[in-house]
């Protein structure tokens, strides 16, 4: 499905058609990471054992850090490229491409190397026990050794999308997942390579996509491509990459800290089933993130519509886009709530047949997702602020949900309700975050209503 050829159509075509047209490719691309995680969990749960899922869940915080250091480059670099292309400065866009490649390799070697050296200590900090550290270490060692491939692939794929090849970028992401789906069961069920096989399947998928992306930028037919005359190091460009990429970096670091404390509280209050409780959270988190990534795809589809019409002063179209987005986002999370709360055993059964893990996951689904229908609207609103040039509000609402609301509740609720308190803390922080997000929207909307009304009066 192609995007519109004329930017002016963003200000005239029906909002619903525009949202559908822009959101579908974004949704497909956004769900790739979630599919990776779900596929790994299902194959590991079925091909290794139930504790292996717990071991995989222990890797979540470290994986968040892996993602944090690559999004710092990928988001910053792709944004800078877009700005230079908008200024019709293809030379600086090419210089940015080279800087992105250089930083990707540097980050992967430094972060991957340090993580490998202190791997067992890091995993223990994140909640690994004697029963799970072997699984977690086996998986992460392969992932960390392959960070140069992953970092270059993810970073350059973002630049590909930003330089006018969104369909190609989507295909490369799908190729990566498709190869993983084909290879993983062979490595796990046929070769019996266990956690190593699951990790290698991910690496193989990323490697194929890595070659695809690299081939694109080596071709002179690509609008922006590698060039011998380009600068590999420009301090101004690198400084701007870090400045713009800092927001998603901090959000991922906060997510790492939160998951670390969740794992520790589950181990503390889960008793003899503490390791299994960590695995249950891994299953619940994988599933709910799938629906949230679909919502994030909708926000990506909304961004150009919101940005264009806000810049053009068409406040009514901005509001209609926002309200439609809220309805769509809410519908997605309501659907996710219905599926997971009404059929938790079926969903968990995709990952494992262990009765203890199924029971814990069932309980986790039904408590954590109490406020899940509200999350879709909250995500849409938070990204709305970013789309109209108010990223500080978006960052504030996202970070406070994790660090200000969730962390204190994680230590308070379990005192009264044990492991159920750990689950309930997540639902409680979602509710508080939703209320504050809606209140913030009302305040901002009133100010913008007044601003655009005054502008209309003057004209």
mmCIF file of N, CA, C and O in Angstrom, residues 41 53-54 56-58 60-61 64 255-256 258-264 266 274-289 357 360-362 364-365 368 401-402 406 410 419 422-423 426:
data_model
loop_
_atom_site.group_PDB
_atom_site.id
_atom_site.type_symbol
_atom_site.label_atom_id
_atom_site.label_comp_id
_atom_site.label_asym_id
_atom_site.label_seq_id
_atom_site.Cartn_x
_atom_site.Cartn_y
_atom_site.Cartn_z
ATOM 1 N N UNK A 41 9.851 -17.262 22.565
ATOM 2 C CA UNK A 41 9.258 -17.810 23.788
ATOM 3 C C UNK A 41 8.501 -19.103 23.524
ATOM 4 O O UNK A 41 8.589 -20.063 24.299
ATOM 5 N N UNK A 53 11.751 -20.591 29.838
ATOM 6 C CA UNK A 53 10.996 -19.358 29.629
ATOM 7 C C UNK A 53 11.354 -18.342 30.704
ATOM 8 O O UNK A 53 11.485 -17.143 30.439
ATOM 9 N N UNK A 54 11.512 -18.823 31.946
ATOM 10 C CA UNK A 54 11.933 -17.930 33.028
ATOM 11 C C UNK A 54 13.324 -17.376 32.748
ATOM 12 O O UNK A 54 13.598 -16.195 32.986
ATOM 13 N N UNK A 56 14.635 -16.911 29.839
ATOM 14 C CA UNK A 56 14.480 -15.921 28.772
ATOM 15 C C UNK A 56 13.936 -14.612 29.329
ATOM 16 O O UNK A 56 14.362 -13.527 28.927
ATOM 17 N N UNK A 57 12.982 -14.710 30.274
ATOM 18 C CA UNK A 57 12.396 -13.504 30.878
ATOM 19 C C UNK A 57 13.454 -12.697 31.629
ATOM 20 O O UNK A 57 13.376 -11.460 31.681
ATOM 21 N N UNK A 58 14.428 -13.386 32.213
ATOM 22 C CA UNK A 58 15.504 -12.697 32.932
ATOM 23 C C UNK A 58 16.305 -11.806 31.986
ATOM 24 O O UNK A 58 16.888 -10.798 32.395
ATOM 25 N N UNK A 60 15.142 -9.924 29.665
ATOM 26 C CA UNK A 60 14.391 -8.755 29.200
ATOM 27 C C UNK A 60 15.075 -7.429 29.540
ATOM 28 O O UNK A 60 15.207 -6.552 28.674
ATOM 29 N N UNK A 61 15.490 -7.227 30.820
ATOM 30 C CA UNK A 61 16.132 -5.934 31.121
ATOM 31 C C UNK A 61 17.392 -5.689 30.303
ATOM 32 O O UNK A 61 17.619 -4.572 29.822
ATOM 33 N N UNK A 64 16.465 -4.769 26.873
ATOM 34 C CA UNK A 64 16.048 -3.361 26.824
ATOM 35 C C UNK A 64 17.254 -2.438 26.706
ATOM 36 O O UNK A 64 17.218 -1.419 25.997
ATOM 37 N N UNK A 255 12.708 1.372 31.285
ATOM 38 C CA UNK A 255 12.048 0.067 31.166
ATOM 39 C C UNK A 255 12.944 -1.035 31.711
ATOM 40 O O UNK A 255 12.465 -1.978 32.363
ATOM 41 N N UNK A 256 14.244 -0.922 31.469
ATOM 42 C CA UNK A 256 15.202 -1.896 31.989
ATOM 43 C C UNK A 256 15.173 -1.919 33.511
ATOM 44 O O UNK A 256 15.111 -2.990 34.130
ATOM 45 N N UNK A 258 12.785 -0.895 35.550
ATOM 46 C CA UNK A 258 11.492 -1.360 36.042
ATOM 47 C C UNK A 258 11.388 -2.884 35.980
ATOM 48 O O UNK A 258 10.967 -3.536 36.950
ATOM 49 N N UNK A 259 11.759 -3.478 34.843
ATOM 50 C CA UNK A 259 11.668 -4.940 34.699
ATOM 51 C C UNK A 259 12.591 -5.636 35.692
ATOM 52 O O UNK A 259 12.247 -6.688 36.243
ATOM 53 N N UNK A 260 13.737 -5.037 35.960
ATOM 54 C CA UNK A 260 14.658 -5.603 36.940
ATOM 55 C C UNK A 260 13.993 -5.703 38.311
ATOM 56 O O UNK A 260 14.046 -6.748 38.975
ATOM 57 N N UNK A 261 13.314 -4.637 38.730
ATOM 58 C CA UNK A 261 12.643 -4.644 40.030
ATOM 59 C C UNK A 261 11.426 -5.565 40.041
ATOM 60 O O UNK A 261 11.118 -6.193 41.053
ATOM 61 N N UNK A 262 10.732 -5.652 38.905
ATOM 62 C CA UNK A 262 9.596 -6.576 38.820
ATOM 63 C C UNK A 262 10.074 -8.010 39.030
ATOM 64 O O UNK A 262 9.492 -8.773 39.818
ATOM 65 N N UNK A 263 11.153 -8.389 38.358
ATOM 66 C CA UNK A 263 11.702 -9.739 38.509
ATOM 67 C C UNK A 263 12.108 -10.020 39.950
ATOM 68 O O UNK A 263 11.838 -11.101 40.489
ATOM 69 N N UNK A 264 12.762 -9.053 40.577
ATOM 70 C CA UNK A 264 13.210 -9.245 41.955
ATOM 71 C C UNK A 264 12.034 -9.392 42.916
ATOM 72 O O UNK A 264 12.084 -10.219 43.843
ATOM 73 N N UNK A 266 9.020 -10.508 42.135
ATOM 74 C CA UNK A 266 8.379 -11.792 41.853
ATOM 75 C C UNK A 266 9.139 -12.929 42.522
ATOM 76 O O UNK A 266 8.536 -13.872 43.052
ATOM 77 N N UNK A 274 8.981 -18.779 42.680
ATOM 78 C CA UNK A 274 9.504 -17.484 42.248
ATOM 79 C C UNK A 274 10.039 -17.491 40.829
ATOM 80 O O UNK A 274 9.739 -16.592 40.026
ATOM 81 N N UNK A 275 10.826 -18.503 40.487
ATOM 82 C CA UNK A 275 11.379 -18.591 39.125
ATOM 83 C C UNK A 275 10.264 -18.725 38.093
ATOM 84 O O UNK A 275 10.317 -18.120 37.018
ATOM 85 N N UNK A 276 9.260 -19.532 38.430
ATOM 86 C CA UNK A 276 8.127 -19.707 37.519
ATOM 87 C C UNK A 276 7.334 -18.406 37.376
ATOM 88 O O UNK A 276 6.795 -18.102 36.304
ATOM 89 N N UNK A 277 7.238 -17.642 38.464
ATOM 90 C CA UNK A 277 6.525 -16.359 38.413
ATOM 91 C C UNK A 277 7.204 -15.399 37.445
ATOM 92 O O UNK A 277 6.544 -14.658 36.711
ATOM 93 N N UNK A 278 8.540 -15.418 37.433
ATOM 94 C CA UNK A 278 9.289 -14.598 36.472
ATOM 95 C C UNK A 278 8.964 -15.044 35.047
ATOM 96 O O UNK A 278 8.769 -14.222 34.146
ATOM 97 N N UNK A 279 8.879 -16.342 34.844
ATOM 98 C CA UNK A 279 8.510 -16.864 33.524
ATOM 99 C C UNK A 279 7.105 -16.469 33.131
ATOM 100 O O UNK A 279 6.836 -16.152 31.967
ATOM 101 N N UNK A 280 6.184 -16.485 34.113
ATOM 102 C CA UNK A 280 4.801 -16.085 33.847
ATOM 103 C C UNK A 280 4.747 -14.629 33.406
ATOM 104 O O UNK A 280 4.023 -14.271 32.466
ATOM 105 N N UNK A 281 5.516 -13.777 34.092
ATOM 106 C CA UNK A 281 5.565 -12.367 33.680
ATOM 107 C C UNK A 281 6.137 -12.238 32.279
ATOM 108 O O UNK A 281 5.693 -11.401 31.484
ATOM 109 N N UNK A 282 7.122 -13.082 31.954
ATOM 110 C CA UNK A 282 7.682 -13.055 30.606
ATOM 111 C C UNK A 282 6.629 -13.346 29.552
ATOM 112 O O UNK A 282 6.577 -12.682 28.513
ATOM 113 N N UNK A 283 5.775 -14.321 29.820
ATOM 114 C CA UNK A 283 4.703 -14.654 28.875
ATOM 115 C C UNK A 283 3.701 -13.510 28.776
ATOM 116 O O UNK A 283 3.324 -13.084 27.672
ATOM 117 N N UNK A 284 3.247 -13.015 29.926
ATOM 118 C CA UNK A 284 2.264 -11.927 29.942
ATOM 119 C C UNK A 284 2.813 -10.699 29.218
ATOM 120 O O UNK A 284 2.133 -10.081 28.392
ATOM 121 N N UNK A 285 4.065 -10.360 29.518
ATOM 122 C CA UNK A 285 4.670 -9.174 28.917
ATOM 123 C C UNK A 285 4.802 -9.306 27.409
ATOM 124 O O UNK A 285 4.561 -8.351 26.662
ATOM 125 N N UNK A 286 5.179 -10.496 26.943
ATOM 126 C CA UNK A 286 5.313 -10.717 25.507
ATOM 127 C C UNK A 286 3.976 -10.490 24.799
ATOM 128 O O UNK A 286 3.910 -9.852 23.748
ATOM 129 N N UNK A 287 2.894 -11.024 25.376
ATOM 130 C CA UNK A 287 1.587 -10.959 24.724
ATOM 131 C C UNK A 287 1.034 -9.539 24.733
ATOM 132 O O UNK A 287 0.562 -9.042 23.699
ATOM 133 N N UNK A 288 1.086 -8.868 25.884
ATOM 134 C CA UNK A 288 0.497 -7.525 25.936
ATOM 135 C C UNK A 288 1.294 -6.541 25.089
ATOM 136 O O UNK A 288 0.734 -5.586 24.536
ATOM 137 N N UNK A 289 2.613 -6.776 24.944
ATOM 138 C CA UNK A 289 3.414 -5.893 24.103
ATOM 139 C C UNK A 289 3.045 -6.021 22.639
ATOM 140 O O UNK A 289 3.193 -5.066 21.874
ATOM 141 N N UNK A 357 3.145 -22.923 35.566
ATOM 142 C CA UNK A 357 3.368 -21.729 34.755
ATOM 143 C C UNK A 357 2.050 -21.220 34.175
ATOM 144 O O UNK A 357 1.813 -19.998 34.118
ATOM 145 N N UNK A 360 0.093 -19.474 37.107
ATOM 146 C CA UNK A 360 0.660 -18.166 37.434
ATOM 147 C C UNK A 360 0.388 -17.143 36.335
ATOM 148 O O UNK A 360 0.075 -15.978 36.611
ATOM 149 N N UNK A 361 0.494 -17.565 35.081
ATOM 150 C CA UNK A 361 0.240 -16.657 33.959
ATOM 151 C C UNK A 361 -1.222 -16.235 33.927
ATOM 152 O O UNK A 361 -1.536 -15.063 33.666
ATOM 153 N N UNK A 362 -2.119 -17.180 34.196
ATOM 154 C CA UNK A 362 -3.550 -16.872 34.229
ATOM 155 C C UNK A 362 -3.843 -15.773 35.246
ATOM 156 O O UNK A 362 -4.545 -14.810 34.966
ATOM 157 N N UNK A 364 -1.678 -13.638 36.482
ATOM 158 C CA UNK A 364 -1.030 -12.410 36.046
ATOM 159 C C UNK A 364 -1.834 -11.672 34.999
ATOM 160 O O UNK A 364 -2.025 -10.453 35.081
ATOM 161 N N UNK A 365 -2.327 -12.397 34.001
ATOM 162 C CA UNK A 365 -3.150 -11.780 32.956
ATOM 163 C C UNK A 365 -4.356 -11.067 33.567
ATOM 164 O O UNK A 365 -4.645 -9.911 33.226
ATOM 165 N N UNK A 368 -3.002 -7.899 35.953
ATOM 166 C CA UNK A 368 -2.260 -6.847 35.244
ATOM 167 C C UNK A 368 -3.150 -6.111 34.246
ATOM 168 O O UNK A 368 -3.056 -4.896 34.077
ATOM 169 N N UNK A 401 5.215 7.291 34.382
ATOM 170 C CA UNK A 401 4.429 6.073 34.544
ATOM 171 C C UNK A 401 5.307 4.946 35.082
ATOM 172 O O UNK A 401 4.896 4.172 35.956
ATOM 173 N N UNK A 402 6.547 4.867 34.578
ATOM 174 C CA UNK A 402 7.434 3.787 34.986
ATOM 175 C C UNK A 402 8.169 4.085 36.290
ATOM 176 O O UNK A 402 8.207 3.252 37.201
ATOM 177 N N UNK A 406 5.005 3.372 39.036
ATOM 178 C CA UNK A 406 5.134 1.922 39.132
ATOM 179 C C UNK A 406 6.139 1.481 40.205
ATOM 180 O O UNK A 406 5.841 0.579 40.999
ATOM 181 N N UNK A 410 5.382 -1.042 43.327
ATOM 182 C CA UNK A 410 6.009 -2.359 43.344
ATOM 183 C C UNK A 410 6.507 -2.747 44.736
ATOM 184 O O UNK A 410 6.597 -3.929 45.073
ATOM 185 N N UNK A 419 2.386 -11.727 45.951
ATOM 186 C CA UNK A 419 2.655 -11.730 44.521
ATOM 187 C C UNK A 419 1.539 -11.049 43.739
ATOM 188 O O UNK A 419 1.781 -10.425 42.696
ATOM 189 N N UNK A 422 2.328 -7.507 43.257
ATOM 190 C CA UNK A 422 3.257 -7.199 42.158
ATOM 191 C C UNK A 422 2.469 -6.994 40.873
ATOM 192 O O UNK A 422 2.678 -6.019 40.141
ATOM 193 N N UNK A 423 1.551 -7.930 40.586
ATOM 194 C CA UNK A 423 0.711 -7.790 39.389
ATOM 195 C C UNK A 423 -0.128 -6.508 39.471
ATOM 196 O O UNK A 423 -0.245 -5.762 38.496
ATOM 197 N N UNK A 426 1.250 -2.953 38.532
ATOM 198 C CA UNK A 426 1.302 -2.587 37.116
ATOM 199 C C UNK A 426 -0.040 -2.014 36.656
ATOM 200 O O UNK A 426 -0.097 -1.015 35.933
#
